[in-house]
CSV table of C-alpha atoms in Angstrom, one decimal:
chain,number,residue,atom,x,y,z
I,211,UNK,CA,15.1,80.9,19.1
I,212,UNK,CA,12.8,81.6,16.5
I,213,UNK,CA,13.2,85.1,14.4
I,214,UNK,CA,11.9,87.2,12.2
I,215,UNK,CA,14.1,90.5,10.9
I,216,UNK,CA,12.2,92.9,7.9
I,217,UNK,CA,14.5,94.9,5.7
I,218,UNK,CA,14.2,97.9,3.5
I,219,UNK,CA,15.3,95.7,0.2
I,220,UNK,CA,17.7,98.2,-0.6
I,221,UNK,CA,19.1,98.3,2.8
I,222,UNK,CA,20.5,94.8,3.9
I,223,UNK,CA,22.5,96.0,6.5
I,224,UNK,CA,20.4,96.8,9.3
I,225,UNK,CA,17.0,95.6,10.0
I,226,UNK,CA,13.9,97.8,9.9
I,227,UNK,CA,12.7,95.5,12.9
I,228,UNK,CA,13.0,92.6,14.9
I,229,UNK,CA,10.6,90.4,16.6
I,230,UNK,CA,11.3,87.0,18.7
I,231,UNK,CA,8.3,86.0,20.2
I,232,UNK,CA,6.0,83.6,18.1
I,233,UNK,CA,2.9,85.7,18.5
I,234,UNK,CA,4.6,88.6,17.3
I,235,UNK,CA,6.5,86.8,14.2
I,236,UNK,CA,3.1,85.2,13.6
I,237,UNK,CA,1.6,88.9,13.5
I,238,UNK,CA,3.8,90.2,11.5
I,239,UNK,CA,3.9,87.3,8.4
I,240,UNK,CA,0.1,87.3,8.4
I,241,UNK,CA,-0.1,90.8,7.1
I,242,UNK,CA,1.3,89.9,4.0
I,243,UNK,CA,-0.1,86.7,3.8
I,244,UNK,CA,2.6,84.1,5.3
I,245,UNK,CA,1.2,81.8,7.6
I,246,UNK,CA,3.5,80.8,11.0
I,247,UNK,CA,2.3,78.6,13.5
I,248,UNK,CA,3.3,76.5,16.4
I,249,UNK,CA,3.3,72.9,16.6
I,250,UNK,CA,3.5,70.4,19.1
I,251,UNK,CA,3.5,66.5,19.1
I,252,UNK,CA,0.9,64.5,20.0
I,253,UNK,CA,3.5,61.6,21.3
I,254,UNK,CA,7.1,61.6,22.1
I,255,UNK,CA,9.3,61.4,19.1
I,256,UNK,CA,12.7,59.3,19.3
I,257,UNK,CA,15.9,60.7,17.3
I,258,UNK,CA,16.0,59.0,14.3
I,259,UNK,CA,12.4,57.7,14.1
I,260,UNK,CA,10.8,56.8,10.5
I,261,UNK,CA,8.6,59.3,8.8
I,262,UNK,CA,5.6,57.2,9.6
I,263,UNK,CA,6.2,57.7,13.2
I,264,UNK,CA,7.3,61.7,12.8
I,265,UNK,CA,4.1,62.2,10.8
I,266,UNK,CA,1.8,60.6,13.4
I,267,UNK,CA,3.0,62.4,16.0
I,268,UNK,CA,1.7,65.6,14.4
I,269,UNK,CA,-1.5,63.9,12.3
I,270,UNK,CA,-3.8,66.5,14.2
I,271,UNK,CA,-2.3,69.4,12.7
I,272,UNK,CA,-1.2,68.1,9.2
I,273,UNK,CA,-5.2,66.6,8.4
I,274,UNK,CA,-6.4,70.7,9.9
I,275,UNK,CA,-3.7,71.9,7.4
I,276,UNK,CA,-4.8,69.6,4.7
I,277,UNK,CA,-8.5,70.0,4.9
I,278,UNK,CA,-8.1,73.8,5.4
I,279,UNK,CA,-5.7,74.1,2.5
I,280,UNK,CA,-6.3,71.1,-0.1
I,281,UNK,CA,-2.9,69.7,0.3
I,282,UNK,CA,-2.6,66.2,-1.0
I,283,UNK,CA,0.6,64.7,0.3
I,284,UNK,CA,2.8,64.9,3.2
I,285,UNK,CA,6.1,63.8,3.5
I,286,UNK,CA,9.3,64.0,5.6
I,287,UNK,CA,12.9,65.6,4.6
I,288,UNK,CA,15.6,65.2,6.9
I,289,UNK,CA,19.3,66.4,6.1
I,290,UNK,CA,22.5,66.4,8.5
I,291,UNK,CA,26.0,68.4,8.7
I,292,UNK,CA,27.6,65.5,7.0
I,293,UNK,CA,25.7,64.5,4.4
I,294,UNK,CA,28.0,64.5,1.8
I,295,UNK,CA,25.7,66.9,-0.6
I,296,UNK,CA,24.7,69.6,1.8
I,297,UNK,CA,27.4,72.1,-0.3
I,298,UNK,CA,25.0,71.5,-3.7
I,299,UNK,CA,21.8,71.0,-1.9
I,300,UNK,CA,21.9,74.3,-0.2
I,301,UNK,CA,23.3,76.2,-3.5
I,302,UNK,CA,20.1,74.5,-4.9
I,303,UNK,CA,17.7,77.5,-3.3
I,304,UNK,CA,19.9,80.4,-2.5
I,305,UNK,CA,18.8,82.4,-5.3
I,306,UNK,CA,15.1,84.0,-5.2
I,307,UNK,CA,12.9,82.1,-6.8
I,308,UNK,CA,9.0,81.3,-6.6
I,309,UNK,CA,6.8,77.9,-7.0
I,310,UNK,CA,3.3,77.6,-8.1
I,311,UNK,CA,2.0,76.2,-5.1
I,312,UNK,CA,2.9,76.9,-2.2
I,313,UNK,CA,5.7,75.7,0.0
I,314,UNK,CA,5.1,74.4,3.6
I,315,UNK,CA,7.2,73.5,6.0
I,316,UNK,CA,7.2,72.3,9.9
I,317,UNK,CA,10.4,72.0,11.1
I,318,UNK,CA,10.3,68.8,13.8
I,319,UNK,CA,13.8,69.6,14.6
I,320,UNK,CA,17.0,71.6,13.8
I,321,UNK,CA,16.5,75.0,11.7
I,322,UNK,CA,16.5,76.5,8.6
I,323,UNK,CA,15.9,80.1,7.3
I,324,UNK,CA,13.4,81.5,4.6
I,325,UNK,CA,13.7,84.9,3.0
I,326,UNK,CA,10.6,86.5,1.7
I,327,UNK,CA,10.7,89.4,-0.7
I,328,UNK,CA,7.2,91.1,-0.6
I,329,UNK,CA,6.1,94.6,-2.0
I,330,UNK,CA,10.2,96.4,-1.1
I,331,UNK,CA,10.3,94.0,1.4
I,332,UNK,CA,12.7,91.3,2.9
I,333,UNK,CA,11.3,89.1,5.6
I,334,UNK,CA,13.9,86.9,7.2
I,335,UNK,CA,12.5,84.1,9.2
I,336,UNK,CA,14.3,81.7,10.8
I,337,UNK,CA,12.3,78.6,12.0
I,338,UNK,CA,13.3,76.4,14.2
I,339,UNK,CA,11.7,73.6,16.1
I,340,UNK,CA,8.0,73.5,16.8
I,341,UNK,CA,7.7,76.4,13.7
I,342,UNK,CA,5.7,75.9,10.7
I,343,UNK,CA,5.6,78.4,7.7
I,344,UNK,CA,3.5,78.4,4.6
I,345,UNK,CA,4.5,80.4,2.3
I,346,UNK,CA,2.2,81.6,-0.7
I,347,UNK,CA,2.5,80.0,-4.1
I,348,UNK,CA,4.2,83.1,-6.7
I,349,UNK,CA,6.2,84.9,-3.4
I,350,UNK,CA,9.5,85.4,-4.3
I,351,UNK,CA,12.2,84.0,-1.3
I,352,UNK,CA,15.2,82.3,-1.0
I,353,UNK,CA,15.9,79.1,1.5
I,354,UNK,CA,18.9,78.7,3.4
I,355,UNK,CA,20.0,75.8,5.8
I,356,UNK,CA,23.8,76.9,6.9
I,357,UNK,CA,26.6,75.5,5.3
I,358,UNK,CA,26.1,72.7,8.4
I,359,UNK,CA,22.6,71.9,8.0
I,360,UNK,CA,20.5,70.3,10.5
I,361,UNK,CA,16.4,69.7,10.1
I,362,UNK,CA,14.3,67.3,10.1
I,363,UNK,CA,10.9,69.2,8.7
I,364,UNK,CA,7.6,68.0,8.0
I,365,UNK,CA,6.0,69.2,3.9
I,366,UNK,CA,2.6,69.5,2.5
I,367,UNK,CA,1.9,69.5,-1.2
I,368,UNK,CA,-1.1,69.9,-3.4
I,369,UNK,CA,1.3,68.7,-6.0
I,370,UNK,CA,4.7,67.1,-5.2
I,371,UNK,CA,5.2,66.8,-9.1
I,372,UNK,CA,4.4,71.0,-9.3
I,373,UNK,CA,7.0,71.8,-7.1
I,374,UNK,CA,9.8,73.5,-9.1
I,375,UNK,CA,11.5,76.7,-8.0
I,376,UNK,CA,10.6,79.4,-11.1
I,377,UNK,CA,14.3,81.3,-10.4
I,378,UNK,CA,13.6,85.1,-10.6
I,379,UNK,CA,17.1,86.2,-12.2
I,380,UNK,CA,17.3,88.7,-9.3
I,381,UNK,CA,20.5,89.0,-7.5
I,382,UNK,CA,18.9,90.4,-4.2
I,383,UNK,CA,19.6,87.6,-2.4
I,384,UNK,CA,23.3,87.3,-2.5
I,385,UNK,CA,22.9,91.0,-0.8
I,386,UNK,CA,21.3,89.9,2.6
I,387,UNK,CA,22.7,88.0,5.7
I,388,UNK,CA,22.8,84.0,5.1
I,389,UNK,CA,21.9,81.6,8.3
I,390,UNK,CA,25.1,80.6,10.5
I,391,UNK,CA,24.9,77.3,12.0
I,392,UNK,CA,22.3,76.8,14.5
I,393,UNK,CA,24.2,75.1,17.9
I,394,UNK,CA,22.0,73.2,20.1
């Protein structure tokens, strides 16, 4: 189930609030910008299909997104529990960082959990199937995917070349609560 938990970001221990239903999460994200919708396919969508296939079954949503937004280029990531790089690959964005554009994600299938840290803030969302986040180019967050990762999720880009996390230096993330596994 989709989540969203805001934190004092001095106090990672207990949340400040919890929400669980989409409309809610969606609420709470757009007041400081953050954009989280709801997604559905167009056409059924068979494990393992191509990212030709995963990419028309949502081509409604990604041109609104794109024409709405400027994005240039759409793509699809996919990464499983045994890929044999998923220890590195999810080091890679632990640490609070920011990108000069900004970073979109619809997750087709599986999960993974973004950390916002806006104005003494921490906004931990985790998105699962059906969820798409855009979060603002120059927000600081951190990405985290379990240490058994399973997604297949959908990207938009103005840019692909521009995307580079900008690391902060701040430690703040090592202080809050990292995704467990998502069992399905």
């Amino acid at each position: 189930m989709s989540r969203l938990r805001i934190f004092d970001e001095n106090h990672p221990a207990t949340p400040l609030s919890l929400h669980a239903e989409h409309a809610a999460i969606a609420r709470e994200l757009g007041k400081v910008g953050v954009r989280f919708e709801q997604w559905a396919a167009n056409q059924p969508i068979a494990p393992g299909a191509g990212q030709d296939t995963v990419i028309a079954a949502y081509r409604n949503d990604i041109d609104r997104l794109m024409r709405e937004e400027g994005y240039q280029s759409v793509d699809v990531i996919s990464l499983a529990p045994d890929h044999p790089d998923r220890a590195a690959l999810r080091q890679k964005f632990l640490s609070e960082h920011t990108h000069s554009e900004d970073e979109v994600r619809f997750f087709v299938a599986g999960a993974g959990q973004f950390t916002l840290h806006i104005a003494g803030k921490v906004y931990e969302v985790l998105c699962e199937q059906g969820d798409l986040i855009g979060v603002p180019d120059g927000t600081r967050h951190w990405f985290d995917m379990s240490e058994a990762p399973y997604f297949v999720a959908i990207r938009l880009f103005t840019n692909k070349e521009g995307w580079v996390a900008n690391f902060t230096g701040s430690d703040i993330a090592a202080g809050f609560p990292r995704m467990q596994p998502v069992t399905t």
